[in-house]
Amino acid sequence: MDWATEAAAGLLGALFGYWFPSQQHRCYREAAFREAPARGARLFALRAFAMPAGALAAALAFRPGQPGGLASALTAAFCLLLVAVSSTDFDRRRIPNVLVYPGILAAVAAAPYWSDRSIGSIAAGGAAALAAAVLLLLLGALAGAAARSRETAFGLGDAKLILLIGLLTGWPAVLSALLLGIIAAGIVAAILIVLRGRGATYSYGPYLAAGAVVVLLWFERFDTLGG
């Protein structure tokens, strides 16, 4: 791979980041959301996130030292999917099934084609992610009950996203991905509590996705945790 490939991948990532926010309203199930595409300042803010995030992730997937070929293409594609999921969660606090379910199926189909993780590792990562998602759902429900609130930071969409992350990163790298995401979300939550009080709400998915992107792009540094 050379700089031209990396630059081309970054350009495609930026174009995706420009295009997707204008179309993401089509992904929502709620009619009110589907009929209200992002415009003006809202669209600008979503693009301000998605364009640099998409460009950087796609370019890094093809940087020197990466495996190249199909493995780098898969890394870039799944990173862009995680950028898309983050954009919808920032926008409407939704992780649409139309994104995450095909992503899960694609992750399963891609399992034999990774050059640096085995099918067994991916299956174990998915199982660990499913267990973590169930645990976090239970903890979220308990926290909501204690606060007498029906709304919690962690929902079913986040649980599906965690399963996707486990199938992408495998075992034991999934632990690093989730830990990074939880730490990032915790920092944001602490800042919002200071600024807005204990009733502040925020999107959890983008931080889980960020942890997954870091591990996908630097997989070799995270695939031996606990090994």
C-alpha positions in Angstrom: 0.0 0.0 0.0 1.1 3.6 -0.6 0.0 7.1 0.2 -2.3 7.2 -2.8 -4.3 4.3 -1.6 -4.5 5.8 1.9 -5.5 9.1 0.5 -8.2 7.6 -1.7 -9.6 5.6 1.2 -9.7 8.8 3.3 -11.5 10.7 0.6 -14.1 8.0 0.2 -14.6 8.0 4.0 -15.1 11.8 4.0 -17.6 11.5 1.1 -19.5 8.9 3.1 -19.4 11.2 6.1 -20.8 14.0 4.0 -23.6 11.9 2.4 -24.9 9.8 5.2 -26.1 12.4 7.6 -28.4 13.8 4.9 -29.9 10.3 4.4 -29.9 8.8 7.9 -33.5 9.9 8.6 -34.5 7.0 6.2 -33.1 4.5 8.7 -35.5 5.3 11.6 -38.6 3.4 12.3 -40.5 6.3 13.8 -42.5 8.2 11.1 -41.8 11.6 12.8 -38.0 11.0 12.5 -38.3 9.6 9.0 -40.1 12.7 7.8 -37.6 15.1 9.4 -34.2 14.9 7.6 -31.4 16.8 9.2 -31.0 20.3 7.9 -29.2 23.6 8.7 -27.2 23.6 11.9 -28.1 20.1 12.8 -26.9 18.7 9.5 -23.8 20.8 9.7 -23.0 19.4 13.2 -23.6 15.8 12.1 -21.3 16.2 9.0 -18.7 17.9 11.2 -18.6 14.7 13.2 -19.0 12.1 10.4 -16.7 13.6 7.7 -13.4 13.7 9.7 -14.3 10.5 11.6 -15.0 8.6 8.3 -11.9 10.1 6.6 -9.6 9.3 9.4 -10.9 5.7 10.0 -10.9 4.8 6.4 -7.4 6.2 5.8 -5.9 4.5 8.8 -7.3 1.2 7.7 -5.0 1.4 4.7 -2.0 3.0 6.4 1.5 1.4 6.0 1.9 -1.8 8.0 -1.7 -2.8 7.6 -2.5 -6.1 5.9 -4.0 -4.4 2.9 -6.4 -6.0 0.4 -9.7 -7.5 1.8 -8.7 -7.2 5.4 -8.1 -3.5 5.2 -11.3 -3.0 3.1 -13.3 -4.9 5.8 -11.8 -2.8 8.5 -12.6 0.5 6.7 -16.2 -0.7 5.8 -17.0 -1.7 9.4 -15.5 1.5 10.8 -17.7 3.5 8.5 -20.7 1.5 9.7 -19.8 2.4 13.3 -19.5 6.0 12.3 -23.0 5.8 10.8 -24.4 4.2 13.9 -22.8 6.9 16.0 -24.3 9.6 13.8 -27.9 8.3 14.3 -27.3 7.9 18.0 -26.1 11.4 18.3 -29.0 12.7 16.2 -31.9 10.8 17.7 -30.5 8.6 20.3 -31.4 5.6 18.1 -29.3 2.7 16.8 -31.5 1.6 13.8 -32.0 -2.1 13.2 -31.6 -1.4 9.5 -28.0 -0.7 10.2 -27.1 -3.0 13.1 -28.8 -6.2 11.9 -27.1 -6.3 8.5 -23.9 -5.3 10.3 -24.2 -8.4 12.5 -24.9 -10.6 9.5 -22.0 -9.1 7.6 -19.6 -9.6 10.6 -20.6 -13.3 10.7 -20.1 -13.6 6.9 -16.7 -11.8 7.1 -15.4 -14.1 9.9 -13.3 -16.4 7.6 -11.7 -13.5 5.8 -9.8 -11.8 8.6 -6.1 -12.4 8.4 -5.5 -11.7 12.1 -8.3 -13.4 14.0 -9.8 -16.9 13.8 -13.5 -18.0 13.5 -13.2 -19.4 17.0 -12.0 -16.1 18.4 -14.8 -14.3 16.7 -17.4 -16.8 18.0 -16.0 -16.3 21.5 -16.0 -12.6 21.1 -19.7 -12.7 20.1 -20.6 -14.9 23.1 -18.7 -12.6 25.5 -20.3 -9.5 24.0 -23.8 -11.1 24.3 -23.1 -11.8 28.0 -21.9 -8.3 28.6 -24.9 -6.8 26.8 -27.3 -8.8 29.0 -25.5 -7.7 32.1 -25.5 -4.0 31.1 -29.2 -4.2 30.2 -29.9 -5.6 33.7 -27.8 -3.0 35.4 -29.4 -0.2 33.4 -32.9 -1.5 34.2 -32.0 -1.6 37.9 -30.6 1.9 37.8 -33.7 3.2 36.1 -35.9 1.5 38.6 -33.9 3.0 41.5 -34.2 6.5 39.9 -37.9 5.9 39.0 -37.2 6.6 35.4 -38.2 4.7 32.3 -35.3 6.1 30.4 -31.8 4.7 30.9 -28.4 5.5 29.2 -28.1 1.9 28.0 -30.8 0.4 25.8 -31.5 -2.5 23.4 -29.8 -0.7 20.6 -26.6 -0.5 22.6 -26.9 -4.2 23.4 -27.1 -5.0 19.7 -24.2 -2.8 19.0 -22.1 -4.6 21.6 -22.9 -7.9 19.9 -21.7 -6.4 16.6 -18.5 -5.2 18.3 -17.8 -8.7 19.7 -18.3 -10.3 16.3 -15.9 -7.8 14.7 -13.1 -7.8 17.3 -13.2 -11.3 18.6 -11.8 -12.6 21.9 -10.1 -11.2 23.9 -9.9 -7.9 22.0 -13.6 -7.4 22.6 -12.7 -6.7 26.3 -10.5 -3.8 25.3 -13.1 -2.4 22.9 -15.8 -2.4 25.5 -13.5 -1.1 28.3 -12.4 1.8 26.1 -16.0 2.6 25.2 -17.2 2.4 28.8 -14.4 4.7 30.0 -15.1 7.2 27.3 -18.8 7.2 28.1 -18.1 7.5 31.8 -16.0 10.6 31.2 -18.7 12.2 29.1 -21.3 11.3 31.7 -19.3 12.9 34.5 -18.9 16.1 32.5 -22.6 16.3 31.7 -23.5 15.7 35.3 -21.3 18.6 36.3 -22.7 20.8 33.6 -26.4 19.8 33.6 -27.1 17.9 36.8 -27.9 14.3 37.5 -30.8 14.2 35.2 -28.7 14.7 32.1 -29.1 12.1 29.3 -26.6 11.2 26.6 -26.0 8.7 23.8 -24.0 5.7 24.9 -23.5 4.1 21.4 -20.9 6.5 19.9 -18.5 5.8 22.7 -18.8 2.0 22.4 -18.3 2.5 18.7 -15.2 4.6 19.3 -13.7 1.8 21.4 -14.4 -0.7 18.7 -12.9 1.5 16.0 -9.7 2.0 18.0 -9.4 -1.8 18.4 -10.1 -2.5 14.8 -7.5 -0.1 13.6 -4.8 -1.2 16.1 -6.0 -4.8 16.5 -2.5 -6.2 17.0 -2.2 -4.2 20.2 -5.3 -5.6 21.7 -5.7 -9.2 20.6 -3.4 -10.6 23.3 -5.1 -9.1 26.3 -5.2 -11.8 29.0 -3.4 -14.2 26.6 
